[in-house]
Every structure is written in C-alpha cells, then in structure tokens.
PDB file of C-alpha atoms in Angstrom:
ATOM      1  CA  UNK A   1      -8.518 -16.013   6.531  1.00 37.00           C
ATOM      2  CA  UNK A   2      -9.494 -18.952   8.690  1.00 38.00           C
ATOM      3  CA  UNK A   3     -12.297 -18.599  11.161  1.00 39.00           C
ATOM      4  CA  UNK A   4     -12.790 -21.294  13.783  1.00 41.00           C
ATOM      5  CA  UNK A   5     -14.672 -23.526  11.365  1.00 42.00           C
ATOM      6  CA  UNK A   6     -13.673 -26.071   8.730  1.00 47.00           C
ATOM      7  CA  UNK A   7     -14.394 -23.603   5.931  1.00 45.00           C
ATOM      8  CA  UNK A   8     -12.843 -20.362   4.693  1.00 44.00           C
ATOM      9  CA  UNK A   9     -15.159 -17.368   4.799  1.00 43.00           C
ATOM     10  CA  UNK A  10     -14.422 -16.697   1.119  1.00 46.00           C
ATOM     11  CA  UNK A  11     -15.566 -20.223   0.243  1.00 47.00           C
ATOM     12  CA  UNK A  12     -19.089 -19.756   1.594  1.00 44.00           C
ATOM     13  CA  UNK A  13     -21.413 -19.440  -1.376  1.00 46.00           C
ATOM     14  CA  UNK A  14     -23.837 -16.547  -0.967  1.00 49.00           C
ATOM     15  CA  UNK A  15     -26.921 -18.724  -1.316  1.00 49.00           C
ATOM     16  CA  UNK A  16     -29.611 -19.448   1.178  1.00 48.00           C
ATOM     17  CA  UNK A  17     -28.716 -23.143   1.310  1.00 51.00           C
ATOM     18  CA  UNK A  18     -25.054 -22.423   1.915  1.00 53.00           C
ATOM     19  CA  UNK A  19     -25.989 -20.242   4.876  1.00 52.00           C
ATOM     20  CA  UNK A  20     -28.351 -22.907   6.173  1.00 55.00           C
ATOM     21  CA  UNK A  21     -25.550 -25.492   5.953  1.00 58.00           C
ATOM     22  CA  UNK A  22     -23.154 -23.066   7.625  1.00 55.00           C
ATOM     23  CA  UNK A  23     -25.549 -22.381  10.511  1.00 57.00           C
ATOM     24  CA  UNK A  24     -26.224 -26.100  11.002  1.00 60.00           C
ATOM     25  CA  UNK A  25     -22.461 -26.715  11.126  1.00 62.00           C
ATOM     26  CA  UNK A  26     -22.044 -23.849  13.573  1.00 58.00           C
ATOM     27  CA  UNK A  27     -24.808 -25.210  15.806  1.00 59.00           C
ATOM     28  CA  UNK A  28     -23.230 -28.674  15.742  1.00 61.00           C
ATOM     29  CA  UNK A  29     -19.820 -27.254  16.660  1.00 58.00           C
ATOM     30  CA  UNK A  30     -21.274 -25.167  19.487  1.00 55.00           C
ATOM     31  CA  UNK A  31     -23.202 -28.185  20.773  1.00 58.00           C
ATOM     32  CA  UNK A  32     -20.039 -30.285  20.733  1.00 54.00           C
ATOM     33  CA  UNK A  33     -18.066 -27.563  22.506  1.00 50.00           C
ATOM     34  CA  UNK A  34     -20.528 -27.755  25.385  1.00 47.00           C
ATOM     35  CA  UNK A  35     -20.137 -31.536  25.448  1.00 50.00           C
ATOM     36  CA  UNK A  36     -16.307 -31.514  25.177  1.00 52.00           C
ATOM     37  CA  UNK A  37     -15.786 -32.617  28.770  1.00 54.00           C
ATOM     38  CA  UNK A  38     -17.858 -35.725  28.057  1.00 58.00           C
ATOM     39  CA  UNK A  39     -15.558 -37.000  25.276  1.00 61.00           C
ATOM     40  CA  UNK A  40     -13.879 -40.254  26.210  1.00 71.00           C
ATOM     41  CA  UNK A  41     -10.372 -40.383  24.683  1.00 72.00           C
ATOM     42  CA  UNK A  42     -10.541 -44.182  24.763  1.00 80.00           C
ATOM     43  CA  UNK A  43     -13.734 -44.096  22.692  1.00 83.00           C
ATOM     44  CA  UNK A  44     -12.022 -41.937  20.080  1.00 84.00           C
ATOM     45  CA  UNK A  45      -9.035 -44.302  20.020  1.00 86.00           C
ATOM     46  CA  UNK A  46     -11.336 -47.311  19.595  1.00 89.00           C
ATOM     47  CA  UNK A  47     -13.178 -45.597  16.736  1.00 89.00           C
ATOM     48  CA  UNK A  48      -9.997 -44.698  14.843  1.00 87.00           C
ATOM     49  CA  UNK A  49      -8.488 -48.144  15.492  1.00 88.00           C
ATOM     50  CA  UNK A  50     -11.629 -49.816  14.190  1.00 90.00           C
ATOM     51  CA  UNK A  51     -11.599 -47.635  11.078  1.00 88.00           C
ATOM     52  CA  UNK A  52      -7.915 -48.360  10.411  1.00 88.00           C
ATOM     53  CA  UNK A  53      -8.729 -51.744   8.869  1.00 89.00           C
ATOM     54  CA  UNK A  54      -9.765 -51.776   5.161  1.00 89.00           C
ATOM     55  CA  UNK A  55     -12.247 -54.630   5.715  1.00 91.00           C
ATOM     56  CA  UNK A  56     -14.008 -52.684   8.461  1.00 92.00           C
ATOM     57  CA  UNK A  57     -14.006 -49.544   6.313  1.00 91.00           C
ATOM     58  CA  UNK A  58     -15.737 -51.586   3.593  1.00 91.00           C
ATOM     59  CA  UNK A  59     -18.318 -52.764   6.141  1.00 92.00           C
ATOM     60  CA  UNK A  60     -18.968 -49.165   7.216  1.00 91.00           C
ATOM     61  CA  UNK A  61     -19.244 -48.129   3.574  1.00 90.00           C
ATOM     62  CA  UNK A  62     -21.773 -50.894   2.866  1.00 91.00           C
ATOM     63  CA  UNK A  63     -23.819 -50.095   5.980  1.00 91.00           C
ATOM     64  CA  UNK A  64     -23.934 -46.481   4.806  1.00 90.00           C
ATOM     65  CA  UNK A  65     -26.379 -47.739   2.184  1.00 90.00           C
ATOM     66  CA  UNK A  66     -28.634 -49.189   4.884  1.00 92.00           C
ATOM     67  CA  UNK A  67     -28.935 -52.079   7.352  1.00 93.00           C
ATOM     68  CA  UNK A  68     -27.713 -55.532   6.303  1.00 94.00           C
ATOM     69  CA  UNK A  69     -27.506 -59.013   7.752  1.00 94.00           C
ATOM     70  CA  UNK A  70     -24.155 -60.513   8.741  1.00 94.00           C
ATOM     71  CA  UNK A  71     -24.340 -62.939   5.809  1.00 93.00           C
ATOM     72  CA  UNK A  72     -25.181 -60.077   3.402  1.00 92.00           C
ATOM     73  CA  UNK A  73     -21.987 -58.364   4.562  1.00 93.00           C
ATOM     74  CA  UNK A  74     -19.793 -61.488   4.573  1.00 92.00           C
ATOM     75  CA  UNK A  75     -20.655 -62.913   1.152  1.00 89.00           C
ATOM     76  CA  UNK A  76     -19.530 -60.031  -1.131  1.00 87.00           C
ATOM     77  CA  UNK A  77     -16.430 -59.536   1.035  1.00 87.00           C
ATOM     78  CA  UNK A  78     -15.450 -63.184   0.534  1.00 89.00           C
ATOM     79  CA  UNK A  79     -15.299 -63.588   4.289  1.00 89.00           C
ATOM     80  CA  UNK A  80     -16.500 -66.358   6.586  1.00 93.00           C
ATOM     81  CA  UNK A  81     -19.335 -65.575   8.989  1.00 92.00           C
ATOM     82  CA  UNK A  82     -16.902 -66.023  11.886  1.00 93.00           C
ATOM     83  CA  UNK A  83     -14.461 -63.526  10.366  1.00 93.00           C
ATOM     84  CA  UNK A  84     -17.251 -61.041   9.705  1.00 93.00           C
ATOM     85  CA  UNK A  85     -18.530 -61.398  13.279  1.00 94.00           C
ATOM     86  CA  UNK A  86     -15.047 -60.590  14.617  1.00 95.00           C
ATOM     87  CA  UNK A  87     -14.920 -57.398  12.550  1.00 94.00           C
ATOM     88  CA  UNK A  88     -18.442 -56.470  13.626  1.00 95.00           C
ATOM     89  CA  UNK A  89     -17.556 -57.010  17.285  1.00 95.00           C
ATOM     90  CA  UNK A  90     -14.692 -54.506  16.947  1.00 94.00           C
ATOM     91  CA  UNK A  91     -17.006 -52.019  15.223  1.00 95.00           C
ATOM     92  CA  UNK A  92     -19.628 -52.544  17.951  1.00 95.00           C
ATOM     93  CA  UNK A  93     -17.049 -52.006  20.707  1.00 93.00           C
ATOM     94  CA  UNK A  94     -16.158 -48.715  19.020  1.00 92.00           C
ATOM     95  CA  UNK A  95     -19.891 -47.865  18.902  1.00 92.00           C
ATOM     96  CA  UNK A  96     -19.740 -47.425  15.133  1.00 92.00           C
ATOM     97  CA  UNK A  97     -22.182 -50.265  14.438  1.00 95.00           C
ATOM     98  CA  UNK A  98     -25.080 -51.773  16.327  1.00 95.00           C
ATOM     99  CA  UNK A  99     -26.513 -55.211  15.748  1.00 94.00           C
ATOM    100  CA  UNK A 100     -29.886 -56.688  16.503  1.00 94.00           C
ATOM    101  CA  UNK A 101     -31.024 -60.271  16.283  1.00 93.00           C
ATOM    102  CA  UNK A 102     -34.370 -60.824  14.550  1.00 92.00           C
ATOM    103  CA  UNK A 103     -35.321 -64.463  14.630  1.00 93.00           C
ATOM    104  CA  UNK A 104     -32.268 -66.396  13.476  1.00 93.00           C
ATOM    105  CA  UNK A 105     -30.709 -63.485  11.593  1.00 93.00           C
ATOM    106  CA  UNK A 106     -28.467 -60.761  13.027  1.00 93.00           C
ATOM    107  CA  UNK A 107     -28.881 -57.368  11.350  1.00 95.00           C
ATOM    108  CA  UNK A 108     -26.327 -54.562  11.467  1.00 95.00           C
ATOM    109  CA  UNK A 109     -26.638 -50.817  11.056  1.00 94.00           C
ATOM    110  CA  UNK A 110     -24.482 -47.759  11.617  1.00 92.00           C
ATOM    111  CA  UNK A 111     -24.506 -46.127  15.043  1.00 90.00           C
ATOM    112  CA  UNK A 112     -23.941 -42.388  15.343  1.00 86.00           C
ATOM    113  CA  UNK A 113     -22.387 -42.491  18.823  1.00 86.00           C
ATOM    114  CA  UNK A 114     -18.850 -43.563  17.870  1.00 86.00           C
ATOM    115  CA  UNK A 115     -18.832 -41.349  14.797  1.00 85.00           C
ATOM    116  CA  UNK A 116     -19.932 -38.357  16.878  1.00 86.00           C
ATOM    117  CA  UNK A 117     -17.055 -38.853  19.335  1.00 84.00           C
ATOM    118  CA  UNK A 118     -14.501 -39.128  16.510  1.00 85.00           C
ATOM    119  CA  UNK A 119     -16.017 -36.213  14.578  1.00 85.00           C
ATOM    120  CA  UNK A 120     -15.963 -34.013  17.655  1.00 85.00           C
ATOM    121  CA  UNK A 121     -12.314 -34.849  18.299  1.00 82.00           C
ATOM    122  CA  UNK A 122     -11.452 -34.029  14.666  1.00 84.00           C
ATOM    123  CA  UNK A 123     -13.402 -30.759  14.791  1.00 85.00           C
ATOM    124  CA  UNK A 124     -11.652 -29.754  17.998  1.00 83.00           C
ATOM    125  CA  UNK A 125      -8.251 -30.717  16.558  1.00 81.00           C
ATOM    126  CA  UNK A 126      -8.985 -28.752  13.375  1.00 84.00           C
ATOM    127  CA  UNK A 127     -10.184 -25.717  15.360  1.00 83.00           C
ATOM    128  CA  UNK A 128      -6.994 -25.654  17.413  1.00 81.00           C
ATOM    129  CA  UNK A 129      -4.785 -26.004  14.320  1.00 82.00           C
ATOM    130  CA  UNK A 130      -6.675 -23.200  12.552  1.00 82.00           C
ATOM    131  CA  UNK A 131      -6.196 -20.983  15.587  1.00 81.00           C
ATOM    132  CA  UNK A 132      -2.451 -21.691  15.498  1.00 80.00           C
ATOM    133  CA  UNK A 133      -2.337 -21.015  11.753  1.00 79.00           C
ATOM    134  CA  UNK A 134      -4.170 -17.717  12.249  1.00 79.00           C
ATOM    135  CA  UNK A 135      -1.621 -16.653  14.871  1.00 81.00           C
ATOM    136  CA  UNK A 136       1.238 -17.657  12.561  1.00 80.00           C
ATOM    137  CA  UNK A 137      -0.337 -15.740   9.680  1.00 83.00           C
ATOM    138  CA  UNK A 138      -0.695 -12.641  11.884  1.00 82.00           C
ATOM    139  CA  UNK A 139       2.933 -12.926  12.986  1.00 83.00           C
ATOM    140  CA  UNK A 140       4.143 -13.224   9.381  1.00 83.00           C
ATOM    141  CA  UNK A 141       2.072 -10.192   8.350  1.00 84.00           C
ATOM    142  CA  UNK A 142       3.424  -8.221  11.308  1.00 84.00           C
ATOM    143  CA  UNK A 143       7.016  -9.105  10.361  1.00 84.00           C
ATOM    144  CA  UNK A 144       6.386  -8.147   6.722  1.00 84.00           C
ATOM    145  CA  UNK A 145       5.088  -4.733   7.779  1.00 84.00           C
ATOM    146  CA  UNK A 146       8.055  -4.241  10.117  1.00 82.00           C
ATOM    147  CA  UNK A 147      10.468  -5.025   7.273  1.00 83.00           C
ATOM    148  CA  UNK A 148       8.631  -2.688   4.891  1.00 84.00           C
ATOM    149  CA  UNK A 149       8.856   0.139   7.442  1.00 83.00           C
ATOM    150  CA  UNK A 150      12.642  -0.290   7.915  1.00 75.00           C
TER     151      UNK A 150
END
C-alpha cells in the first residue's frame, strides 16, 4: 500500500540505516511542504528544459564528480568553448550550475537551488499521484467486496 512517500512500506528494510534514510527523506518532504508556496513554476520549467538536452545532461553528470573549468568540460565533449559557454549559461539560468572566475579561468560546479525546485515539484507530483492511486485501490477493493457479497 502506498503511503505519501516515494517508497512502499513493505520495501523499507528493517535496519537502522534504512530507518535513518527514511526519516531523512520524511524530514526533507516535510520541509519542502512548508516551502511549497515559494516554488516558482518558471524555475521548474527552466530546470527541466535545461536538462532536456543530452549535452547539458553530460555536463551535469561530469560536474557531479566535482568542479571543472570550462575548457575541462568542452574538450572531452568535442565542443568549442563558445558552445560550452552557451550550454553553461542555460544551466546557470536554471540555477543548476554556478560559475566563478579565478584569474583567467572560469570554474563550474553544481548548484543545489535548481535541483531542489525540480525535486520538490517531482515529490509533490508523486505524492498527489500516490494519493489518487490509493483512492483508486480503495474503490476497487470496495467494489470487489460488494460483488462478493451479492
């Protein structure tokens, strides 16, 4: 049976670490629920639009390993510096990446802000769908019992 979280109760392993993970997830969801009014739908749209491009997904994947310079990102991708800067600008606008100039080199790293907005939207979407599925499941069970009693 679905609870309001992205996990089935029967899938929670009865270990201390599983419960710790579960409680951290619960705290994050509760924190986001309080902040729901602050979610900017345009920010979520920008984040998903930015992530829709395979080149930008590759950039995000690479930056998941740690900060990198623009040239470190461009070279393995076979991309010009200008092309890489355009992709980075889109990722920055979506608040998925932040850049900082150190001397003559621009360094890039992941930014949690855009990911948090998108993750919250997904969690909220998932919670609503689970609630609908629970209601549907209850209705089906009710109809089954009614048919059995006929």
